Amino acid sequence: MAAKKAKTVEQDVYQWIGVNNRGKKLEGEMSEDSLSRVKARLRQQGIVPSKVKKKAKPFLGLSSDPKITAKDIALLTRQIATMLLAGVPLVQAIEMIGSGAEKKSVKKLTTNIGAEIKAGQPLSDSLRKHPLYFDDLYCDLVESGETSGALDRIFDRVAIYKEKTEALKSKIKKAMFYPIAVLLIAAIVTSILLIFVVPQFQDIFAGFGAELPAFTLFVIGISNFMQEYWWVVLGALWAGGYAFRQAHRGSKNVRDNTDKAILKIPVIGPILNKAAVARYARTLSTTFAAGVPLVEALNSAAGASGNAVYRDAILEIKAEVSSGNQMNFAMRNSNVFPSMVIQMVAIGEESGSLDSMLEKVANIYEAEVDDAVDGLSSLLEPLIMAVLGVLVGGLIIAMYLPIFQLGAVVG
């Protein structure tokens, strides 16, 4: 496989109007580094440009057209794979996909890629000019397909990889959403009760002339604090979240420690561990089956692992494999991967079917993640009710306890 090309930056978008060899007026958009490059490419395509100008960027990044998402790229990849497997030429396939795209941004992207291919550029080089949508792994796999002459099969594998990856991401987001929703709902309900409901009871208690229970005094104290300093609490939460976000972006140690801590969260941690193993196996299976050398495939798997613990472990495995050790021994030394995964990799290495064995591992762990997320959803539905019941019930008991005591005294 050819050496990796350097990453490129996103070019400016130029709008052009011109006339082709038949005298037909045409117009469109093209991504390039400069105005002269746009004119040169148009002439190569037999178009005489009459007007070329840089397209204005939306104010503050706002745009009426939805952005291209990872799901859009997965769908685009599947469409290309389907058409190539059906025998449709690459340029025609991309033009057909572009003409049928619902999003203007996707249509623009496919138009630019199609124009670059018509100008004689390889597809992998065209994709590398759009790093926001096509990462190095994607482009390297496409390049290997171009080199081997099996672009249709490679695109089919890439499409499966993207679809499985997006499905796994969706499941992880679903697993993380429920605990956050429980905490958020509990915080909102409790804050409303403390700020608006408890003060109504305070007015009633003021006329009792008797000492209130300790639990009631404790709740009233929290209520008084929330009424007077709710903005401090809200500001502290916002400042803490912002500080953590900035630290997470700017410090590798913070990111790595966060990844380690997330894997230790009860219930959620095991799901994230299984998801990381599934991503590792899926990425390695796809790249290795596409003809990428194992060491380079491990490098791609490390980048796609999604967690610092597994990234570091995979890089250690890569170092051991580079020195001549078998991958299953290196995985065992990492103390990260389950024994079943290690045994299946060992069988794959012995039988010469490592890619298919890794694909089976990915299928097994993706199914386990799916089952775990469904189980978590079923578990958290009554848990939400229990948490809210304890919070609301506790506040109600605190407020009615003095009334019960007063009734006992009167009786």
Tab-separated table of C-alpha atoms in Angstrom:
chain	number	residue	atom	x	y	z
A	1	MET	CA	0.000	0.000	0.000
A	2	ALA	CA	1.268	3.452	-0.824
A	3	ALA	CA	2.567	5.655	1.925
A	4	LYS	CA	0.033	7.826	3.677
A	5	LYS	CA	-0.378	11.295	2.250
A	6	ALA	CA	-0.204	14.360	4.445
A	7	LYS	CA	-3.450	15.715	5.758
A	8	THR	CA	-4.924	18.554	3.755
A	9	VAL	CA	-6.991	21.472	4.895
A	10	GLU	CA	-10.484	22.222	3.692
A	11	GLN	CA	-10.392	24.436	0.565
A	12	ASP	CA	-12.511	27.457	-0.182
A	13	VAL	CA	-15.676	26.987	-2.211
A	14	TYR	CA	-15.875	28.870	-5.545
A	15	GLN	CA	-18.978	29.518	-7.629
A	16	TRP	CA	-18.425	29.515	-11.387
A	17	ILE	CA	-20.274	30.186	-14.636
A	18	GLY	CA	-18.914	29.071	-18.010
A	19	VAL	CA	-19.563	27.641	-21.467
A	20	ASN	CA	-18.603	24.138	-22.638
A	21	ASN	CA	-17.346	23.044	-26.063
A	22	ARG	CA	-20.900	22.808	-27.403
A	23	GLY	CA	-21.712	26.370	-26.383
A	24	LYS	CA	-23.945	25.308	-23.510
A	25	LYS	CA	-23.963	27.590	-20.475
A	26	LEU	CA	-23.065	25.787	-17.242
A	27	GLU	CA	-22.662	26.796	-13.619
A	28	GLY	CA	-21.663	25.110	-10.406
A	29	GLU	CA	-19.409	25.099	-7.361
A	30	MET	CA	-15.931	23.741	-6.790
A	31	SER	CA	-13.591	23.423	-3.794
A	32	GLU	CA	-10.005	24.473	-4.470
A	33	ASP	CA	-6.986	26.238	-2.997
A	34	SER	CA	-7.102	29.289	-5.262
A	35	LEU	CA	-9.021	31.033	-8.038
A	36	SER	CA	-6.402	30.127	-10.652
A	37	ARG	CA	-6.668	26.424	-9.763
A	38	VAL	CA	-10.426	26.561	-10.285
A	39	LYS	CA	-10.035	28.136	-13.733
A	40	ALA	CA	-7.365	25.616	-14.697
A	41	ARG	CA	-9.538	22.664	-13.679
A	42	LEU	CA	-12.515	24.056	-15.576
A	43	ARG	CA	-10.418	24.380	-18.744
A	44	GLN	CA	-9.252	20.779	-18.289
A	45	GLN	CA	-12.918	19.765	-18.311
A	46	GLY	CA	-13.535	21.696	-21.548
A	47	ILE	CA	-15.305	24.608	-19.866
A	48	VAL	CA	-14.406	28.231	-20.580
A	49	PRO	CA	-15.115	30.140	-17.353
A	50	SER	CA	-16.768	33.538	-17.697
A	51	LYS	CA	-17.218	34.241	-14.000
A	52	VAL	CA	-15.567	32.680	-10.951
A	53	LYS	CA	-15.894	34.019	-7.416
A	54	LYS	CA	-15.309	32.774	-3.904
A	55	LYS	CA	-18.502	31.811	-2.119
A	56	ALA	CA	-19.162	33.887	0.982
A	57	LYS	CA	-19.003	31.955	4.236
A	58	PRO	CA	-22.126	32.025	6.454
A	59	PHE	CA	-22.092	34.597	9.256
A	60	LEU	CA	-20.798	33.028	12.498
A	61	GLY	CA	-20.898	29.624	10.841
A	62	LEU	CA	-24.711	29.669	10.547
A	63	SER	CA	-26.267	28.010	7.513
A	64	SER	CA	-29.779	27.131	6.399
A	65	ASP	CA	-28.486	23.865	4.928
A	66	PRO	CA	-27.935	21.079	7.497
A	67	LYS	CA	-24.349	19.974	7.992
A	68	ILE	CA	-23.080	16.691	6.663
A	69	THR	CA	-23.167	14.127	9.465
A	70	ALA	CA	-21.385	10.813	9.933
A	71	LYS	CA	-24.666	9.067	9.068
A	72	ASP	CA	-24.722	10.940	5.745
A	73	ILE	CA	-21.211	9.678	4.967
A	74	ALA	CA	-22.225	6.123	5.910
A	75	LEU	CA	-25.227	6.339	3.551
A	76	LEU	CA	-23.084	7.853	0.788
A	77	THR	CA	-20.567	5.027	1.176
A	78	ARG	CA	-23.294	2.383	1.001
A	79	GLN	CA	-24.750	3.979	-2.152
A	80	ILE	CA	-21.350	4.044	-3.868
A	81	ALA	CA	-20.679	0.429	-2.853
A	82	THR	CA	-24.067	-0.738	-4.168
A	83	MET	CA	-23.602	0.980	-7.526
A	84	LEU	CA	-20.024	-0.202	-7.982
A	85	LEU	CA	-21.030	-3.800	-7.191
A	86	ALA	CA	-23.808	-3.419	-9.790
A	87	GLY	CA	-21.218	-2.459	-12.416
A	88	VAL	CA	-21.972	1.284	-12.588
A	89	PRO	CA	-18.835	3.338	-13.423
A	90	LEU	CA	-17.472	5.395	-10.529
A	91	VAL	CA	-18.059	8.854	-12.032
A	92	GLN	CA	-21.589	7.966	-13.098
A	93	ALA	CA	-22.326	6.509	-9.669
A	94	ILE	CA	-21.218	9.667	-7.882
A	95	GLU	CA	-23.207	11.866	-10.285
A	96	MET	CA	-26.339	9.775	-9.732
A	97	ILE	CA	-25.923	9.931	-5.962
A	98	GLY	CA	-25.377	13.684	-6.068
A	99	SER	CA	-28.434	14.321	-8.209
A	100	GLY	CA	-30.612	12.340	-5.800
A	101	ALA	CA	-29.211	13.789	-2.566
A	102	GLU	CA	-31.720	15.625	-0.367
A	103	LYS	CA	-29.154	17.813	1.411
A	104	LYS	CA	-27.568	20.569	-0.640
A	105	SER	CA	-24.332	20.076	1.288
A	106	VAL	CA	-24.145	16.397	0.268
A	107	LYS	CA	-24.972	17.297	-3.337
A	108	LYS	CA	-22.210	19.916	-3.319
A	109	LEU	CA	-19.702	17.446	-1.853
A	110	THR	CA	-20.446	14.755	-4.434
A	111	THR	CA	-20.338	17.325	-7.253
A	112	ASN	CA	-16.873	18.466	-6.178
A	113	ILE	CA	-15.602	14.891	-5.861
A	114	GLY	CA	-17.055	13.956	-9.249
A	115	ALA	CA	-15.440	16.982	-10.922
A	116	GLU	CA	-12.054	16.097	-9.433
A	117	ILE	CA	-12.297	12.507	-10.663
A	118	LYS	CA	-13.216	13.735	-14.156
A	119	ALA	CA	-10.105	15.921	-14.068
A	120	GLY	CA	-8.012	12.772	-13.630
A	121	GLN	CA	-7.470	12.666	-9.871
A	122	PRO	CA	-7.720	9.340	-8.024
A	123	LEU	CA	-10.764	9.015	-5.778
A	124	SER	CA	-8.616	8.683	-2.653
A	125	ASP	CA	-6.866	11.993	-3.419
A	126	SER	CA	-10.234	13.688	-3.947
A	127	LEU	CA	-11.517	12.361	-0.628
A	128	ARG	CA	-8.401	13.554	1.221
A	129	LYS	CA	-9.333	17.128	0.266
A	130	HIS	CA	-12.371	16.805	2.554
A	131	PRO	CA	-10.864	15.644	5.880
A	132	LEU	CA	-13.914	16.802	7.835
A	133	TYR	CA	-15.902	13.979	6.256
A	134	PHE	CA	-13.334	11.365	5.204
A	135	ASP	CA	-10.656	10.504	7.759
A	136	ASP	CA	-7.258	8.932	7.041
A	137	LEU	CA	-8.567	5.407	7.643
A	138	TYR	CA	-11.359	5.868	5.093
A	139	CYS	CA	-9.009	7.331	2.486
A	140	ASP	CA	-6.344	4.678	3.057
A	141	LEU	CA	-8.888	1.882	2.525
A	142	VAL	CA	-10.139	3.509	-0.687
A	143	GLU	CA	-6.532	3.885	-1.865
A	144	SER	CA	-5.879	0.203	-1.192
A	145	GLY	CA	-8.970	-0.639	-3.270
A	146	GLU	CA	-7.715	1.499	-6.148
A	147	THR	CA	-4.291	-0.133	-5.950
A	148	SER	CA	-5.661	-3.689	-5.874
A	149	GLY	CA	-8.378	-3.079	-8.474
A	150	ALA	CA	-11.085	-4.177	-6.041
A	151	LEU	CA	-12.664	-0.815	-5.274
A	152	ASP	CA	-16.200	-2.226	-5.285
A	153	ARG	CA	-15.427	-4.840	-2.620
A	154	ILE	CA	-13.439	-2.351	-0.554
A	155	PHE	CA	-16.317	0.130	-0.621
A	156	ASP	CA	-18.672	-2.624	0.482
A	157	ARG	CA	-16.421	-3.356	3.457
A	158	VAL	CA	-16.047	0.343	4.259
A	159	ALA	CA	-19.836	0.743	4.074
A	160	ILE	CA	-20.333	-2.122	6.531
A	161	TYR	CA	-17.685	-0.624	8.804
A	162	LYS	CA	-19.299	2.841	8.765
A	163	GLU	CA	-22.798	1.425	9.316
A	164	LYS	CA	-21.690	-0.741	12.226
A	165	THR	CA	-19.674	2.100	13.744
A	166	GLU	CA	-22.594	4.527	13.593
A	167	ALA	CA	-24.973	1.921	15.023
A	168	LEU	CA	-22.556	1.328	17.906
A	169	LYS	CA	-22.220	5.071	18.559
A	170	SER	CA	-26.002	5.369	18.659
A	171	LYS	CA	-26.237	2.585	21.231
A	172	ILE	CA	-23.555	4.176	23.418
A	173	LYS	CA	-25.319	7.545	23.310
A	174	LYS	CA	-28.531	5.791	24.283
A	175	ALA	CA	-26.783	4.092	27.209
A	176	MET	CA	-25.332	7.400	28.433
A	177	PHE	CA	-28.582	9.328	27.958
A	178	TYR	CA	-30.648	7.511	30.594
A	179	PRO	CA	-28.398	8.136	33.631
A	180	ILE	CA	-28.000	11.788	32.629
A	181	ALA	CA	-31.771	12.083	32.177
A	182	VAL	CA	-32.378	10.608	35.650
A	183	LEU	CA	-30.013	13.091	37.298
A	184	LEU	CA	-31.351	16.035	35.308
A	185	ILE	CA	-35.017	15.288	36.007
A	186	ALA	CA	-34.297	14.689	39.692
A	187	ALA	CA	-32.381	17.988	39.956
A	188	ILE	CA	-35.134	19.985	38.207
A	189	VAL	CA	-37.980	18.506	40.277
A	190	THR	CA	-36.080	18.942	43.538
A	191	SER	CA	-35.140	22.551	42.711
A	192	ILE	CA	-38.761	23.441	41.885
A	193	LEU	CA	-39.990	21.965	45.160
A	194	LEU	CA	-37.304	23.688	47.216
A	195	ILE	CA	-37.728	27.114	45.608
A	196	PHE	CA	-41.509	27.290	45.147
A	197	VAL	CA	-43.254	24.678	47.337
A	198	VAL	CA	-41.289	24.563	50.594
A	199	PRO	CA	-41.646	28.366	51.201
A	200	GLN	CA	-45.446	27.921	51.261
A	201	PHE	CA	-45.087	25.514	54.163
A	202	GLN	CA	-42.681	27.883	55.939
A	203	ASP	CA	-45.485	30.443	56.237
A	204	ILE	CA	-47.696	27.821	57.876
A	205	PHE	CA	-44.948	26.683	60.271
A	206	ALA	CA	-44.315	30.285	61.371
A	207	GLY	CA	-47.617	30.308	63.315
A	208	PHE	CA	-47.022	27.011	65.123
A	209	GLY	CA	-44.883	28.492	67.867
A	210	ALA	CA	-43.255	25.103	68.418
A	211	GLU	CA	-39.822	23.703	67.640
A	212	LEU	CA	-39.716	22.029	64.241
A	213	PRO	CA	-38.201	18.550	63.672
A	214	ALA	CA	-34.524	18.438	62.680
A	215	PHE	CA	-35.322	16.935	59.271
A	216	THR	CA	-37.780	19.744	58.515
A	217	LEU	CA	-35.267	22.397	59.605
A	218	PHE	CA	-32.651	20.794	57.390
A	219	VAL	CA	-34.947	20.946	54.330
A	220	ILE	CA	-35.980	24.543	55.118
A	221	GLY	CA	-32.309	25.518	55.354
A	222	ILE	CA	-31.640	24.064	51.914
A	223	SER	CA	-34.739	25.832	50.590
A	224	ASN	CA	-33.589	29.204	51.983
A	225	PHE	CA	-30.178	28.724	50.408
A	226	MET	CA	-31.694	27.810	47.020
A	227	GLN	CA	-34.058	30.804	47.091
A	228	GLU	CA	-31.255	33.241	47.819
A	229	TYR	CA	-28.317	31.667	45.991
A	230	TRP	CA	-29.859	29.618	43.169
A	231	TRP	CA	-27.929	31.730	40.704
A	232	VAL	CA	-24.687	30.855	42.515
A	233	VAL	CA	-25.478	27.127	42.230
A	234	LEU	CA	-26.378	27.483	38.559
A	235	GLY	CA	-23.280	29.588	37.862
A	236	ALA	CA	-21.021	27.136	39.707
A	237	LEU	CA	-22.403	24.221	37.701
A	238	TRP	CA	-21.931	26.130	34.444
A	239	ALA	CA	-18.416	27.260	35.399
A	240	GLY	CA	-17.458	23.749	36.480
A	241	GLY	CA	-18.765	22.270	33.243
A	242	TYR	CA	-17.008	24.909	31.154
A	243	ALA	CA	-13.714	24.479	33.042
A	244	PHE	CA	-13.843	20.722	32.650
A	245	ARG	CA	-14.626	21.059	28.930
A	246	GLN	CA	-11.660	23.377	28.378
A	247	ALA	CA	-9.356	21.154	30.422
A	248	HIS	CA	-10.582	18.106	28.523
A	249	ARG	CA	-9.826	19.806	25.215
A	250	GLY	CA	-6.435	21.176	26.213
A	251	SER	CA	-4.926	18.439	28.385
A	252	LYS	CA	-4.142	14.901	27.275
A	253	ASN	CA	-3.832	13.803	30.913
A	254	VAL	CA	-7.358	15.025	31.684
A	255	ARG	CA	-8.740	13.168	28.662
A	256	ASP	CA	-6.882	9.987	29.536
A	257	ASN	CA	-7.937	10.072	33.200
A	258	THR	CA	-11.534	10.777	32.177
A	259	ASP	CA	-11.506	7.763	29.853
A	260	LYS	CA	-10.151	5.573	32.651
A	261	ALA	CA	-12.773	6.822	35.099
A	262	ILE	CA	-15.649	6.309	32.660
A	263	LEU	CA	-14.739	2.638	32.230
A	264	LYS	CA	-15.113	2.141	36.013
A	265	ILE	CA	-18.662	3.534	36.247
A	266	PRO	CA	-21.076	0.794	37.416
A	267	VAL	CA	-23.370	-0.574	34.697
A	268	ILE	CA	-22.128	1.982	32.131
A	269	GLY	CA	-18.461	0.922	32.338
A	270	PRO	CA	-18.983	-2.672	31.131
A	271	ILE	CA	-21.001	-1.402	28.154
A	272	LEU	CA	-18.228	1.015	27.174
A	273	ASN	CA	-15.621	-1.734	27.544
A	274	LYS	CA	-17.560	-4.013	25.211
A	275	ALA	CA	-18.051	-1.172	22.755
A	276	ALA	CA	-14.303	-0.472	22.684
A	277	VAL	CA	-13.546	-4.160	22.016
A	278	ALA	CA	-16.153	-4.187	19.236
A	279	ARG	CA	-14.635	-1.063	17.604
A	280	TYR	CA	-11.147	-2.573	17.842
A	281	ALA	CA	-12.214	-5.843	16.234
A	282	ARG	CA	-14.344	-4.179	13.550
A	283	THR	CA	-11.633	-1.702	12.525
A	284	LEU	CA	-8.882	-4.313	12.511
A	285	SER	CA	-11.017	-6.771	10.541
A	286	THR	CA	-11.904	-4.183	7.897
A	287	THR	CA	-8.388	-2.833	7.406
A	288	PHE	CA	-6.643	-6.209	7.507
A	289	ALA	CA	-9.119	-7.726	5.021
A	290	ALA	CA	-8.529	-4.745	2.706
A	291	GLY	CA	-4.874	-5.691	2.419
A	292	VAL	CA	-3.478	-3.207	4.919
A	293	PRO	CA	-0.420	-4.637	6.743
A	294	LEU	CA	-1.182	-5.733	10.293
A	295	VAL	CA	1.057	-3.099	11.923
A	296	GLU	CA	-0.652	-0.269	10.013
A	297	ALA	CA	-4.049	-1.845	10.700
A	298	LEU	CA	-3.289	-1.815	14.433
A	299	ASN	CA	-2.360	1.851	14.172
A	300	SER	CA	-5.761	2.583	12.600
A	301	ALA	CA	-7.513	0.484	15.260
A	302	ALA	CA	-5.786	2.474	18.006
A	303	GLY	CA	-7.078	5.716	16.536
A	304	ALA	CA	-10.607	4.332	16.195
A	305	SER	CA	-10.776	2.738	19.673
A	306	GLY	CA	-12.464	5.778	21.220
A	307	ASN	CA	-10.849	5.347	24.637
A	308	ALA	CA	-7.359	6.157	25.907
A	309	VAL	CA	-7.044	2.877	27.832
A	310	TYR	CA	-7.615	0.788	24.718
A	311	ARG	CA	-5.654	3.184	22.510
A	312	ASP	CA	-2.539	2.793	24.668
A	313	ALA	CA	-3.028	-0.972	24.893
A	314	ILE	CA	-3.350	-1.304	21.100
A	315	LEU	CA	-0.222	0.802	20.558
A	316	GLU	CA	1.649	-1.547	22.919
A	317	ILE	CA	0.311	-4.503	20.924
A	318	LYS	CA	1.521	-2.813	17.732
A	319	ALA	CA	5.014	-2.419	19.206
A	320	GLU	CA	5.153	-6.105	20.186
A	321	VAL	CA	3.822	-7.265	16.803
A	322	SER	CA	6.441	-5.081	15.087
A	323	SER	CA	9.149	-6.871	17.077
A	324	GLY	CA	7.919	-10.275	15.876
A	325	ASN	CA	5.485	-11.447	18.572
A	326	GLN	CA	2.114	-12.943	17.727
A	327	MET	CA	-0.830	-10.634	18.231
A	328	ASN	CA	-2.660	-12.900	20.677
A	329	PHE	CA	0.390	-12.944	22.999
A	330	ALA	CA	0.654	-9.162	22.790
A	331	MET	CA	-3.072	-8.810	23.576
A	332	ARG	CA	-2.691	-11.090	26.597
A	333	ASN	CA	0.221	-8.989	27.895
A	334	SER	CA	-1.875	-5.820	27.665
A	335	ASN	CA	-4.284	-7.101	30.384
A	336	VAL	CA	-7.166	-5.257	28.726
A	337	PHE	CA	-8.897	-7.674	26.373
A	338	PRO	CA	-11.167	-10.544	27.530
A	339	SER	CA	-9.744	-14.066	27.323
A	340	MET	CA	-12.399	-15.126	24.790
A	341	VAL	CA	-11.250	-12.404	22.373
A	342	ILE	CA	-7.614	-13.432	22.807
A	343	GLN	CA	-8.440	-17.105	22.162
A	344	MET	CA	-10.426	-16.277	19.015
A	345	VAL	CA	-7.556	-14.127	17.717
A	346	ALA	CA	-5.139	-16.991	18.423
A	347	ILE	CA	-7.362	-19.368	16.417
A	348	GLY	CA	-7.536	-16.832	13.594
A	349	GLU	CA	-3.754	-16.478	13.487
A	350	GLU	CA	-3.229	-20.238	13.467
A	351	SER	CA	-5.821	-20.854	10.739
A	352	GLY	CA	-4.857	-17.835	8.605
A	353	SER	CA	-8.343	-16.321	8.892
A	354	LEU	CA	-7.666	-13.478	11.288
A	355	ASP	CA	-9.935	-11.014	9.475
A	356	SER	CA	-12.996	-13.282	9.563
A	357	MET	CA	-12.361	-14.209	13.202
A	358	LEU	CA	-12.101	-10.549	14.174
A	359	GLU	CA	-15.350	-9.897	12.319
A	360	LYS	CA	-17.025	-12.585	14.419
A	361	VAL	CA	-15.635	-10.968	17.587
A	362	ALA	CA	-17.035	-7.611	16.465
A	363	ASN	CA	-20.462	-9.154	15.785
A	364	ILE	CA	-20.520	-10.854	19.200
A	365	TYR	CA	-19.600	-7.723	21.152
A	366	GLU	CA	-21.868	-5.435	19.143
A	367	ALA	CA	-24.742	-7.791	19.974
A	368	GLU	CA	-23.723	-7.755	23.649
A	369	VAL	CA	-23.688	-3.941	23.655
A	370	ASP	CA	-27.148	-3.941	22.081
A	371	ASP	CA	-28.493	-6.336	24.723
A	372	ALA	CA	-26.814	-4.398	27.541
A	373	VAL	CA	-28.313	-1.096	26.388
A	374	ASP	CA	-31.779	-2.659	26.174
A	375	GLY	CA	-31.299	-4.102	29.669
A	376	LEU	CA	-30.138	-0.735	30.968
A	377	SER	CA	-33.231	0.935	29.529
A	378	SER	CA	-35.474	-1.586	31.276
A	379	LEU	CA	-33.551	-1.159	34.539
A	380	LEU	CA	-33.591	2.628	34.553
A	381	GLU	CA	-37.308	3.059	33.918
A	382	PRO	CA	-38.234	1.902	37.475
A	383	LEU	CA	-35.049	3.527	38.791
A	384	ILE	CA	-36.222	6.936	37.580
A	385	MET	CA	-39.509	6.424	39.430
A	386	ALA	CA	-37.659	5.284	42.552
A	387	VAL	CA	-35.267	8.255	42.591
A	388	LEU	CA	-38.044	10.767	42.032
A	389	GLY	CA	-40.200	8.994	44.609
A	390	VAL	CA	-37.458	9.204	47.257
A	391	LEU	CA	-36.760	12.882	46.563
A	392	VAL	CA	-40.377	14.027	46.356
A	393	GLY	CA	-41.482	11.704	49.152
A	394	GLY	CA	-38.672	12.915	51.405
A	395	LEU	CA	-39.623	16.545	50.882
A	396	ILE	CA	-43.295	15.819	51.517
A	397	ILE	CA	-42.483	13.945	54.738
A	398	ALA	CA	-40.260	16.827	55.897
A	399	MET	CA	-43.062	19.312	55.299
A	400	TYR	CA	-45.894	17.280	56.832
A	401	LEU	CA	-43.937	15.971	59.833
A	402	PRO	CA	-44.617	19.127	61.948
A	403	ILE	CA	-48.316	18.925	61.044
A	404	PHE	CA	-48.432	15.280	62.168
A	405	GLN	CA	-46.699	16.188	65.430
A	406	LEU	CA	-49.096	19.091	66.009
A	407	GLY	CA	-52.053	16.776	65.451
A	408	ALA	CA	-50.637	14.343	68.007
A	409	VAL	CA	-50.243	17.137	70.589
A	410	VAL	CA	-53.788	18.451	69.987
A	411	GLY	CA	-55.160	14.907	70.240
